[in-house]
Coordinates of C-alpha atoms in Angstrom, one line a residue:
X1 CA 129.2 105.5 78.8
X2 CA 126.1 106.9 76.7
X3 CA 122.7 105.0 76.9
X4 CA 119.9 104.7 74.1
X5 CA 118.0 107.0 76.4
X6 CA 120.0 110.1 75.7
X7 CA 119.9 109.6 72.0
X8 CA 116.1 109.5 72.0
X9 CA 115.5 112.4 74.5
X10 CA 117.9 114.3 72.5
X11 CA 116.1 113.5 69.3
X12 CA 112.9 114.4 69.9
X13 CA 113.8 117.2 72.0
X14 CA 116.1 119.0 69.2
X15 CA 112.9 120.9 67.7
X16 CA 111.1 121.1 71.1
X17 CA 114.1 122.9 72.3
X18 CA 112.7 125.7 70.2
X19 CA 110.1 126.9 72.4
X20 CA 111.6 130.1 73.0
X21 CA 111.7 130.9 68.8
X22 CA 108.3 128.8 68.1
X23 CA 105.7 130.0 70.8
X24 CA 103.3 131.7 69.0
X25 CA 103.0 135.3 69.1
X26 CA 99.9 136.7 70.3
X27 CA 97.7 137.4 66.8
X28 CA 97.0 141.2 66.3
X29 CA 93.0 142.4 65.9
X30 CA 93.1 143.7 62.2
X31 CA 90.1 143.7 60.2
X32 CA 88.0 140.4 59.7
X33 CA 87.2 137.9 57.0
X34 CA 84.7 135.4 56.5
X35 CA 84.3 132.2 54.4
X36 CA 81.7 129.8 54.6
X37 CA 82.7 126.1 54.8
X38 CA 80.7 122.8 54.7
X39 CA 81.1 123.3 58.7
X40 CA 80.2 126.5 58.3
X41 CA 81.0 130.2 58.7
X42 CA 84.7 131.2 59.8
X43 CA 85.8 134.2 60.1
X44 CA 89.5 134.7 60.3
X45 CA 91.9 137.6 60.1
X46 CA 93.4 140.0 57.4
X47 CA 96.8 141.4 57.5
X48 CA 99.4 143.2 55.9
X49 CA 98.7 141.5 52.0
X50 CA 97.5 137.8 53.6
X51 CA 94.5 136.0 55.8
X52 CA 94.9 133.8 58.2
X53 CA 92.3 131.3 59.4
X54 CA 93.4 129.3 62.5
X55 CA 91.8 126.3 64.6
X56 CA 89.5 124.8 61.9
X57 CA 88.3 121.6 62.8
X58 CA 88.8 118.7 60.2
X59 CA 87.6 116.3 62.1
X60 CA 85.5 115.4 65.5
X61 CA 87.6 115.4 68.7
X62 CA 89.3 112.4 69.4
X63 CA 88.2 111.8 73.3
X64 CA 85.9 109.5 74.9
X65 CA 85.0 106.4 72.7
X66 CA 87.1 108.1 69.7
X67 CA 90.7 108.1 71.7
X68 CA 92.3 105.5 69.3
X69 CA 89.7 105.4 66.7
X70 CA 90.2 106.2 63.4
X71 CA 89.4 110.4 63.0
X72 CA 85.8 111.0 62.1
X73 CA 83.8 113.8 60.4
X74 CA 83.8 117.3 62.6
X75 CA 80.2 118.3 63.4
X76 CA 78.6 121.5 61.9
X77 CA 78.5 124.6 63.8
X78 CA 76.4 127.2 64.6
X79 CA 76.8 130.8 63.5
X80 CA 80.4 132.2 63.0
X81 CA 83.4 130.4 64.1
X82 CA 86.0 132.5 65.8
X83 CA 89.2 131.8 63.4
X84 CA 91.9 134.2 64.4
X85 CA 93.7 132.4 67.1
X86 CA 95.5 129.2 67.3
X87 CA 93.7 126.2 68.4
X88 CA 95.7 124.0 71.1
X89 CA 98.1 121.8 69.9
X90 CA 97.8 118.3 70.3
X91 CA 98.5 116.7 73.4
X92 CA 102.6 116.5 74.1
X93 CA 105.2 117.5 76.8
X94 CA 106.4 120.9 77.2
X95 CA 109.0 121.8 74.5
X96 CA 107.8 123.1 71.3
X97 CA 104.7 124.3 73.3
X98 CA 105.3 126.1 76.4
X99 CA 104.0 124.1 78.9
X100 CA 102.9 121.1 77.0
X101 CA 99.3 120.3 76.7
X102 CA 96.8 117.9 77.6
X103 CA 93.7 118.8 75.1
X104 CA 92.6 116.1 73.1
X105 CA 90.1 118.2 70.9
X106 CA 93.1 119.1 68.7
X107 CA 92.5 118.2 65.4
X108 CA 92.5 121.4 63.6
X109 CA 94.1 123.1 60.7
X110 CA 95.4 126.4 59.7
X111 CA 94.9 128.4 56.3
X112 CA 97.2 131.2 54.9
X113 CA 95.7 132.6 52.0
X114 CA 96.9 135.8 49.6
X115 CA 94.9 138.9 50.4
X116 CA 92.9 138.9 47.0
X117 CA 93.0 135.0 46.8
X118 CA 89.2 133.7 46.5
X119 CA 87.1 131.3 43.9
X120 CA 87.6 133.5 41.1
X121 CA 90.9 133.0 40.7
X122 CA 91.9 129.3 42.5
X123 CA 95.7 129.3 43.9
X124 CA 98.3 126.2 44.1
X125 CA 98.1 124.7 47.4
X126 CA 101.1 123.4 50.1
X127 CA 99.7 121.3 53.1
X128 CA 102.2 121.4 55.4
X129 CA 103.1 118.7 58.0
X130 CA 105.2 119.4 61.1
X131 CA 108.1 117.6 62.6
X132 CA 108.6 116.6 66.4
X133 CA 109.9 113.4 66.3
X134 CA 106.0 112.1 66.0
X135 CA 105.7 113.3 69.7
X136 CA 106.0 117.0 69.8
X137 CA 105.2 120.4 67.4
X138 CA 101.9 122.4 66.2
X139 CA 100.8 123.8 62.9
X140 CA 100.8 126.9 64.4
X141 CA 104.2 127.2 65.1
X142 CA 104.7 127.5 61.5
X143 CA 104.1 131.5 60.2
X144 CA 103.4 130.6 56.5
X145 CA 102.8 134.3 55.1
X146 CA 105.9 134.7 53.1
X147 CA 105.5 132.0 51.5
X148 CA 101.9 132.8 50.6
X149 CA 102.4 135.9 49.7
X150 CA 105.6 135.8 47.6
X151 CA 104.5 132.2 45.9
X152 CA 101.2 133.4 45.5
X153 CA 99.9 129.8 47.0
X154 CA 97.5 129.2 49.8
X155 CA 99.3 127.2 52.7
X156 CA 97.7 124.6 55.3
X157 CA 99.0 123.6 58.2
X158 CA 98.4 120.7 60.2
X159 CA 98.0 119.3 63.6
X160 CA 97.5 115.7 63.7
X161 CA 97.6 113.2 67.0
X162 CA 101.3 112.4 68.3
X163 CA 102.9 110.2 71.0
X164 CA 101.0 107.3 72.4
X165 CA 97.5 109.1 71.4
X166 CA 98.6 109.2 67.9
X167 CA 100.8 105.8 67.3
X168 CA 99.6 103.1 70.2
X169 CA 99.5 99.7 68.5
X170 CA 97.2 96.8 70.0
X171 CA 95.6 93.8 69.3
X172 CA 92.2 93.8 68.1
X173 CA 92.4 97.7 67.8
X174 CA 91.5 99.0 64.0
X175 CA 93.8 101.9 63.0
X176 CA 96.8 100.4 65.6
X177 CA 100.1 102.3 64.9
X178 CA 98.8 104.9 62.3
X179 CA 95.8 107.1 64.2
X180 CA 98.2 110.0 63.2
X181 CA 98.7 109.5 59.6
X182 CA 94.9 108.7 59.4
X183 CA 94.3 112.2 60.6
X184 CA 96.8 113.8 57.9
X185 CA 94.9 111.8 55.2
X186 CA 91.8 113.1 56.9
X187 CA 92.6 116.8 56.5
X188 CA 94.1 116.3 53.4
X189 CA 89.9 115.0 52.3
X190 CA 88.9 118.3 54.0
X191 CA 91.3 120.3 51.7
X192 CA 90.3 118.2 48.8
X193 CA 86.7 119.5 49.8
X194 CA 86.9 123.0 51.2
X195 CA 89.9 124.6 50.2
X196 CA 88.4 126.2 47.2
X197 CA 86.1 128.7 49.4
X198 CA 89.4 130.3 50.6
X199 CA 90.8 130.5 47.1
X200 CA 93.1 127.6 46.9
X201 CA 92.9 124.9 43.7
X202 CA 91.7 121.3 45.3
X203 CA 93.2 119.6 41.8
X204 CA 97.0 121.1 42.7
X205 CA 97.8 120.1 46.4
X206 CA 101.6 119.4 47.4
X207 CA 101.8 117.8 50.4
X208 CA 105.3 118.5 52.3
X209 CA 106.9 118.6 55.9
X210 CA 109.8 118.2 57.8
X211 CA 111.7 116.0 59.8
X212 CA 108.6 113.5 61.2
X213 CA 106.6 116.0 58.7
X214 CA 108.3 114.8 56.0
X215 CA 108.7 111.2 56.8
X216 CA 104.8 111.2 57.3
X217 CA 105.0 112.5 53.4
X218 CA 106.6 109.3 52.9
X219 CA 104.6 107.2 54.5
X220 CA 101.4 109.2 52.7
X221 CA 103.2 108.1 49.4
X222 CA 103.4 104.6 50.3
X223 CA 99.6 104.8 51.8
X224 CA 97.0 103.4 49.3
X225 CA 94.5 105.1 51.5
X226 CA 95.9 108.6 50.1
X227 CA 95.6 107.8 46.8
X228 CA 94.1 111.2 45.1
X229 CA 94.6 113.0 48.1
X230 CA 97.9 114.9 46.7
X231 CA 99.5 116.0 43.5
X232 CA 103.0 116.4 44.6
X233 CA 105.4 115.9 47.7
X234 CA 108.3 117.9 49.5
X235 CA 110.2 115.7 52.0
X236 CA 112.8 117.9 54.2
X237 CA 115.2 115.8 56.2
X238 CA 112.7 112.8 56.3
X239 CA 114.0 110.2 54.2
X240 CA 112.0 107.4 53.2
X241 CA 114.5 104.6 53.7
X242 CA 115.3 105.5 57.1
X243 CA 115.4 102.7 59.5
X244 CA 114.9 102.0 63.7
X245 CA 118.8 101.1 63.9
X246 CA 119.4 104.9 62.7
X247 CA 117.3 106.1 65.1
X248 CA 118.3 110.0 65.2
X249 CA 115.7 109.9 61.8
X250 CA 112.4 109.2 61.9
X251 CA 111.4 106.0 60.8
X252 CA 108.6 103.3 60.9
X253 CA 108.5 100.1 62.9
X254 CA 106.7 96.5 61.9
X255 CA 103.2 96.4 63.5
X256 CA 104.5 93.4 66.1
X257 CA 106.9 96.0 67.5
X258 CA 104.7 98.6 67.6
X259 CA 102.0 95.8 69.6
X260 CA 104.7 95.0 72.1
X261 CA 105.5 99.0 72.8
X262 CA 101.6 99.1 73.2
X263 CA 101.7 96.2 75.8
X264 CA 104.7 98.1 77.7
X265 CA 102.7 101.4 77.6
X266 CA 99.4 99.5 79.1
X267 CA 101.7 97.9 82.0
X268 CA 103.0 101.0 82.8
X269 CA 99.5 102.8 83.2
X270 CA 98.0 99.8 84.8
X271 CA 95.7 98.5 82.2
X272 CA 98.4 95.5 81.0
X273 CA 96.3 92.9 83.3
X274 CA 93.0 94.5 83.1
X275 CA 89.8 92.4 81.4
X276 CA 89.3 95.3 78.8
X277 CA 92.7 96.5 78.2
X278 CA 91.2 99.5 75.7
X279 CA 89.0 100.6 78.1
X280 CA 91.0 101.1 80.7
X281 CA 93.6 102.8 78.4
X282 CA 91.0 105.0 77.5
X283 CA 90.1 106.0 80.8
X284 CA 93.8 107.1 81.6
X285 CA 94.0 110.9 82.1
X286 CA 96.1 112.0 79.3
X287 CA 99.2 113.6 81.6
X288 CA 99.6 109.9 82.8
X289 CA 100.0 108.8 79.3
X290 CA 102.1 111.4 78.3
X291 CA 104.2 110.6 81.5
X292 CA 104.4 106.9 80.3
X293 CA 104.9 106.7 76.6
X294 CA 108.6 106.2 75.3
X295 CA 110.3 109.3 74.1
X296 CA 110.2 108.5 70.4
X297 CA 107.4 107.4 68.4
X298 CA 107.2 105.4 65.3
X299 CA 104.4 104.7 62.7
X300 CA 103.4 100.9 62.4
X301 CA 103.6 99.3 58.6
X302 CA 102.1 95.8 58.0
X303 CA 99.1 97.8 58.5
X304 CA 95.7 98.4 56.4
X305 CA 96.8 102.3 56.3
X306 CA 100.6 101.5 56.0
X307 CA 101.1 97.9 54.2
X308 CA 104.8 98.0 53.7
X309 CA 107.8 100.3 55.2
X310 CA 107.9 103.0 53.1
X311 CA 111.2 103.1 52.0
X312 CA 110.6 99.0 50.5
X313 CA 107.1 100.8 48.9
X314 CA 109.0 102.9 47.0
X315 CA 112.1 100.6 45.9
X316 CA 109.6 98.2 44.6
X317 CA 107.8 101.0 43.0
X318 CA 104.6 100.4 45.3
X319 CA 103.8 104.3 46.0
X320 CA 101.8 107.1 44.4
X321 CA 103.7 108.2 41.4
X322 CA 103.9 112.2 42.0
X323 CA 106.5 114.6 41.5
X324 CA 108.9 114.8 44.3
X325 CA 111.7 117.5 45.8
X326 CA 113.7 116.3 48.2
X327 CA 116.4 117.3 50.3
X328 CA 118.3 117.8 53.8
X329 CA 120.8 119.7 55.5
X330 CA 124.2 119.5 55.2
X331 CA 125.1 119.5 58.6
X332 CA 122.3 117.3 60.4
X333 CA 124.0 115.4 63.0
X334 CA 125.9 118.4 64.2
X335 CA 123.1 119.3 66.6
X336 CA 122.9 116.0 68.5
X337 CA 126.7 116.0 68.7
X338 CA 127.0 119.3 70.6
X339 CA 123.8 118.2 72.5
X340 CA 125.4 114.8 73.8
X341 CA 128.6 116.7 74.2
X342 CA 127.2 119.4 76.5
X343 CA 125.1 116.6 78.4
X344 CA 128.7 115.4 79.6
X345 CA 130.0 112.8 77.3
X346 CA 133.4 114.3 75.3
X347 CA 134.5 113.0 71.8
X348 CA 138.1 112.1 72.2
X349 CA 140.2 110.1 70.1
X350 CA 139.6 107.7 73.7
X351 CA 136.5 108.1 73.7
X352 CA 135.5 107.7 70.6
X353 CA 135.2 104.1 69.8
X354 CA 132.6 104.0 73.1
X355 CA 130.7 106.9 71.7
X356 CA 130.4 104.8 68.3
X357 CA 129.7 101.3 69.9
X358 CA 126.7 103.2 72.2
X359 CA 124.8 104.1 68.7
X360 CA 125.8 101.5 66.8
X361 CA 126.5 98.4 68.4
X362 CA 126.1 95.7 65.9
X363 CA 129.2 93.8 65.6
X364 CA 132.4 94.8 64.1
X365 CA 130.5 97.9 62.8
X366 CA 131.5 100.5 65.6
X367 CA 135.2 99.6 64.4
X368 CA 134.8 100.5 61.0
X369 CA 133.2 103.4 61.9
X370 CA 136.0 104.4 63.8
X371 CA 138.6 103.6 60.9
X372 CA 136.0 105.8 58.2
X373 CA 135.6 108.8 61.0
X374 CA 138.5 109.1 62.6
X375 CA 139.0 111.4 65.5
X376 CA 141.8 113.9 66.5
X377 CA 142.2 116.0 69.2
X378 CA 139.9 119.2 68.3
X379 CA 137.4 117.3 66.1
X380 CA 135.5 115.4 67.8
X381 CA 132.0 117.1 67.8
X382 CA 131.7 117.5 64.1
X383 CA 133.4 114.1 63.1
X384 CA 130.6 112.6 65.6
X385 CA 128.0 115.3 64.0
X386 CA 128.9 114.1 60.5
X387 CA 128.1 110.0 61.3
X388 CA 124.8 111.1 62.7
X389 CA 123.8 113.3 59.4
X390 CA 125.5 111.3 57.2
X391 CA 124.0 107.5 58.6
X392 CA 120.4 109.1 59.1
X393 CA 119.8 111.7 56.9
X394 CA 122.1 112.7 53.7
X395 CA 122.8 108.8 52.5
X396 CA 119.0 107.7 53.3
X397 CA 118.1 111.0 51.3
X398 CA 120.4 109.7 48.6
X399 CA 118.8 106.5 48.5
X400 CA 115.5 107.9 48.5
X401 CA 116.4 110.1 45.4
X402 CA 117.5 107.2 43.8
X403 CA 114.6 104.8 44.4
X404 CA 112.2 107.7 43.0
X405 CA 114.3 108.3 40.2
X406 CA 114.4 104.1 39.5
X407 CA 110.5 104.5 39.2
X408 CA 111.3 107.4 36.8
X409 CA 109.4 109.8 39.0
X410 CA 110.1 113.8 38.0
X411 CA 112.6 114.0 41.5
X412 CA 114.6 117.3 42.2
X413 CA 117.2 116.7 45.2
X414 CA 118.7 119.4 47.2
X415 CA 120.8 120.3 50.0
X416 CA 120.7 122.8 52.5
X417 CA 124.5 124.2 53.0
X418 CA 124.6 127.8 54.5
X419 CA 127.2 127.4 57.2
X420 CA 126.1 130.3 58.8
X421 CA 122.6 129.5 59.7
X422 CA 120.9 131.1 62.4
X423 CA 121.0 128.9 65.7
X424 CA 117.9 127.6 66.5
X425 CA 118.8 127.3 70.2
X426 CA 119.9 129.7 72.7
X427 CA 123.7 129.2 74.5
X428 CA 126.9 128.5 72.9
X429 CA 127.3 125.2 71.0
X430 CA 130.9 123.6 71.9
X431 CA 131.4 123.7 68.1
X432 CA 130.4 125.4 65.3
X433 CA 127.0 123.9 64.1
X434 CA 126.9 124.9 60.2
X435 CA 123.7 123.9 58.6
X436 CA 122.3 121.4 61.5
X437 CA 118.7 119.3 61.2
X438 CA 115.7 122.2 60.8
X439 CA 117.8 125.5 60.0
X440 CA 116.2 125.3 56.8
X441 CA 113.0 126.5 58.1
X442 CA 113.7 130.0 59.1
X443 CA 114.3 130.5 55.7
X444 CA 110.6 129.5 54.9
X445 CA 108.4 130.4 57.8
X446 CA 108.8 132.6 60.4
X447 CA 108.9 130.3 63.5
X448 CA 106.1 131.4 66.3
X449 CA 105.1 134.4 64.0
X450 CA 108.7 135.9 64.7
X451 CA 111.3 136.6 61.6
X452 CA 114.8 135.4 62.1
X453 CA 117.2 137.6 62.3
X454 CA 118.9 136.9 58.5
X455 CA 121.4 138.6 57.2
X456 CA 121.0 140.5 53.6
X457 CA 122.7 137.3 51.5
X458 CA 120.5 134.8 53.9
X459 CA 117.0 136.8 52.6
X460 CA 117.9 136.6 49.0
X461 CA 118.7 132.8 49.8
X462 CA 115.1 132.7 51.6
X463 CA 113.4 134.1 48.8
X464 CA 115.3 132.1 46.2
X465 CA 114.0 128.7 48.5
X466 CA 110.6 130.0 48.7
X467 CA 110.5 130.5 44.7
X468 CA 111.9 127.2 44.3
X469 CA 109.5 125.3 46.2
X470 CA 106.3 127.4 45.2
X471 CA 107.2 127.0 41.8
X472 CA 107.4 123.5 42.1
X473 CA 104.1 123.5 43.7
X474 CA 102.5 125.1 41.1
X475 CA 104.3 123.1 37.9
X476 CA 105.8 120.4 39.4
X477 CA 109.2 121.9 38.3
X478 CA 111.3 124.7 40.7
X479 CA 113.0 126.6 37.5
X480 CA 112.1 129.8 37.0
X481 CA 113.3 132.9 35.1
X482 CA 114.5 134.6 38.5
X483 CA 116.7 131.5 40.0
X484 CA 119.4 129.3 39.1
X485 CA 118.6 126.7 37.3
X486 CA 118.2 123.4 39.1
X487 CA 118.8 120.4 37.0
X488 CA 116.5 117.7 37.8
X489 CA 119.7 114.9 38.0
X490 CA 121.9 116.7 40.6
X491 CA 122.2 118.0 44.2
X492 CA 121.4 121.7 44.2
X493 CA 123.3 123.0 46.9
X494 CA 121.8 126.1 48.7
X495 CA 123.7 128.8 50.6
X496 CA 123.7 132.4 50.5
X497 CA 125.3 133.9 47.4
X498 CA 126.2 130.4 46.0
X499 CA 123.6 128.2 44.7
X500 CA 124.9 125.8 42.2
X501 CA 124.5 122.2 41.8
X502 CA 127.0 119.6 42.7
X503 CA 128.0 116.0 41.8
X504 CA 129.9 115.5 44.8
X505 CA 126.7 115.4 48.0
X506 CA 127.3 111.0 48.2
X507 CA 131.0 110.6 48.3
X508 CA 131.2 114.1 50.4
X509 CA 129.2 112.1 52.7
X510 CA 130.4 108.7 52.8
X511 CA 127.4 107.0 51.2
X512 CA 129.3 104.4 49.6
X513 CA 130.4 103.5 53.2
X514 CA 127.2 103.3 54.6
X515 CA 125.7 101.4 51.9
X516 CA 128.0 98.4 52.5
X517 CA 126.6 98.3 55.8
X518 CA 123.3 97.5 54.9

């Protein structure tokens, strides 16, 4: 009844459908400010209490012979480079980026600093990796000025190659399946070298991200090539122990699987039987590649950049032991469940077994899930959402947290639980969504430069979250005198006027059940 293609389309579109809220607002034209980098001078924009520098190249354009090549250094530029507006997003279908993008010259980053930041007093740095299923998204969607000014930190948002252009794998191609991850490392190397000129402390860098961005943080924790590039990690709704058979959350695949996907792409665009497949692929126009690529994308492991699946690497203790702040949202799966229902797939007691079988086809698994999560007459949507959220996010986050603690890594875990979080999509959902995937983002950023409509209590929660996140970036401990105490060995529930540790997250999310589904 429900095909896997529906799943992947809705999964990758969940963030992309935020185009109305996330499309960048036209920049104002305040007084400019200029900073010298190794590449040349950049002129940013001064705002009320902060400065922005947008569209700074951190690597050479990956075009022509550099398509599907590791990132190369950016060429210096003469004169003063205008950095008052975002650069073009990396190639992607229409969605979060209105009209999409076909511009491969996209390896840029954006810097937001407090107004008085400078080399004389360096601030902690947070490098943000956007989500979007490794297929969509842009660093410029995240207006970081509230975090920069309230938290007194420097924020860097990064664009990296997406889709087949970022994760194609092919035999004999160096960097197969990991070009987007290599871009992220190139951006981190830029930060280590250049961020001091913007007032950032190159020796205090926190790598952070949500969804595919959060899973990217997992991958960088497990990548030997990322050694020394960051000092702390924040993982939002991108658990390191995610797996392809639970495909709502981002995950990685073994290199042979990625190569098979690459071969399928080559065949679709007419390059599969040519003498030089890669030369042929490098001549294919971007729109044709975007039309032919799979809806969801995954990095490849068993590669030089990513030798092992991140979850396995962390379980074995083979990762960069830096402090971690990690968490998920209380109702991660509700957005997907609502979308599937609205696409014409009702969830009732009669249809429930078929719905579960479509997404959990392993023999015997569907029946066990139906028993553990019974659907009654009117609760099909929330039950379906709970299955998606528990299997893909809540319980893998708990597993990641446990693995990090077993490795003696200082770890803080949260659950965002505002049941009245502002909706991220237009229209009326078939049931209340609570705190679904990505709903914590407006509490940290102004998405697309447009403030979200928060209540007074939600504004207080947003301030508290920014305080926790930025104190963690500063000291590796989110606690401070102005917020409720966050004990390390509990899960902190984040909701307006109710920020408190809870010891019941795993049982509430049926994690004992999912741990037996192995």
